[in-house]
CSV table of C-alpha atoms in Angstrom, one decimal:
chain,number,residue,atom,x,y,z
A,98,UNK,CA,4.7,-11.7,-9.6
A,99,UNK,CA,6.4,-15.2,-11.3
A,100,UNK,CA,2.5,-15.9,-13.0
A,101,UNK,CA,2.0,-12.0,-13.4
A,102,UNK,CA,4.6,-10.4,-15.2
A,103,UNK,CA,2.4,-8.1,-17.4
A,104,UNK,CA,1.7,-6.0,-14.0
A,105,UNK,CA,5.3,-4.9,-14.2
A,106,UNK,CA,5.5,-2.5,-16.9
A,107,UNK,CA,3.3,0.9,-15.9
A,108,UNK,CA,2.0,1.6,-19.4
A,109,UNK,CA,-0.4,-1.4,-19.7
A,110,UNK,CA,-1.8,-0.4,-16.1
A,111,UNK,CA,-1.3,2.9,-15.6
A,112,UNK,CA,-4.1,4.2,-13.0
A,113,UNK,CA,-3.3,0.8,-10.6
A,114,UNK,CA,0.1,2.1,-11.0
A,115,UNK,CA,-0.5,5.4,-10.3
A,116,UNK,CA,-2.9,4.9,-7.0
A,117,UNK,CA,-0.5,2.1,-6.0
A,118,UNK,CA,2.1,5.2,-6.0
A,119,UNK,CA,0.0,7.7,-3.6
A,120,UNK,CA,-0.9,5.2,-1.5
A,121,UNK,CA,2.0,4.1,1.5
A,122,UNK,CA,2.6,8.2,1.1
A,123,UNK,CA,-1.6,8.6,2.2
A,124,UNK,CA,-1.1,6.2,4.8
A,125,UNK,CA,1.8,7.4,6.4
A,126,UNK,CA,0.5,11.0,6.5
A,127,UNK,CA,-2.6,9.5,8.2
A,128,UNK,CA,-0.3,7.9,11.1
A,129,UNK,CA,1.7,11.4,11.5
A,130,UNK,CA,-1.5,12.8,11.7
A,131,UNK,CA,-3.2,10.8,14.0
A,132,UNK,CA,0.6,10.5,16.0
A,133,UNK,CA,0.3,14.6,16.0
A,134,UNK,CA,-3.8,14.9,17.4
A,135,UNK,CA,-2.4,12.1,20.4
A,136,UNK,CA,0.5,14.4,20.9
A,137,UNK,CA,3.3,12.4,20.7
A,138,UNK,CA,7.1,14.0,20.0
A,139,UNK,CA,8.4,13.6,17.4
A,140,UNK,CA,10.2,11.0,17.5
A,141,UNK,CA,7.4,8.6,18.3
A,142,UNK,CA,5.4,10.5,15.3
A,143,UNK,CA,8.4,9.5,12.9
A,144,UNK,CA,8.1,5.9,14.5
A,145,UNK,CA,4.4,5.8,13.6
A,146,UNK,CA,4.8,7.4,10.2
A,147,UNK,CA,6.8,4.7,9.7
A,148,UNK,CA,4.9,2.3,10.8
A,149,UNK,CA,1.7,3.3,9.4
A,150,UNK,CA,2.9,3.5,5.8
A,151,UNK,CA,4.8,0.1,5.2
A,152,UNK,CA,2.0,-1.8,7.6
A,153,UNK,CA,-0.6,-0.2,4.7
A,154,UNK,CA,1.0,-3.4,2.4
A,155,UNK,CA,0.3,-6.6,4.6
A,156,UNK,CA,-2.8,-5.7,5.9
A,157,UNK,CA,-3.9,-5.2,2.2
A,158,UNK,CA,-2.3,-8.4,1.0
A,159,UNK,CA,-3.8,-10.8,4.2
A,160,UNK,CA,-7.4,-9.0,3.7
A,161,UNK,CA,-7.0,-9.4,-0.5
A,162,UNK,CA,-6.4,-13.1,1.0
A,163,UNK,CA,-9.0,-13.4,3.0
A,164,UNK,CA,-12.3,-11.7,1.6
A,165,UNK,CA,-11.5,-12.2,-2.5
A,166,UNK,CA,-11.9,-16.0,-3.9
A,167,UNK,CA,-10.9,-17.0,-8.6
A,168,UNK,CA,-10.9,-14.0,-10.6
A,169,UNK,CA,-11.8,-11.3,-8.7
A,170,UNK,CA,-8.6,-12.3,-6.1
A,171,UNK,CA,-6.3,-12.1,-9.3
A,172,UNK,CA,-7.3,-8.5,-10.2
A,173,UNK,CA,-7.2,-7.3,-6.5
A,174,UNK,CA,-3.7,-9.1,-6.2
A,175,UNK,CA,-2.8,-6.8,-9.0
A,176,UNK,CA,-2.5,-3.7,-6.7
A,177,UNK,CA,-0.4,-4.7,-4.0
A,178,UNK,CA,1.8,-6.4,-6.1
A,179,UNK,CA,2.6,-3.0,-8.3
A,180,UNK,CA,2.2,-1.2,-5.0
A,181,UNK,CA,5.0,-3.9,-3.3
A,182,UNK,CA,7.3,-1.2,-5.5
A,183,UNK,CA,6.2,1.8,-4.5
C-alpha cells in the first residue's frame, strides 16, 4: 500500500472497488452452499462460510505472487490491495 497509495481512492478505481466489495461475500456464499450440500450442521456451516470468505484473499495474494510478473503483477495486485479493505 505504501508503493501504491492512489489505490486507496475509490473514485480512481470504481470498478475494482465494486468487484472487491462482492468478492468475499461470494466466497462465503459458495462455502455455505457447499457446506449445506454436504449436510453439515449449522455451526459447521458458519465455520466453513467464514473460512472460505476470509481465506479467499490469501489464496489470491499467493496466486498473484506466483503467476504474474512485472507490470501485469502490479495491475493484478491492485485488486488484492483494494479487496483487503472490504
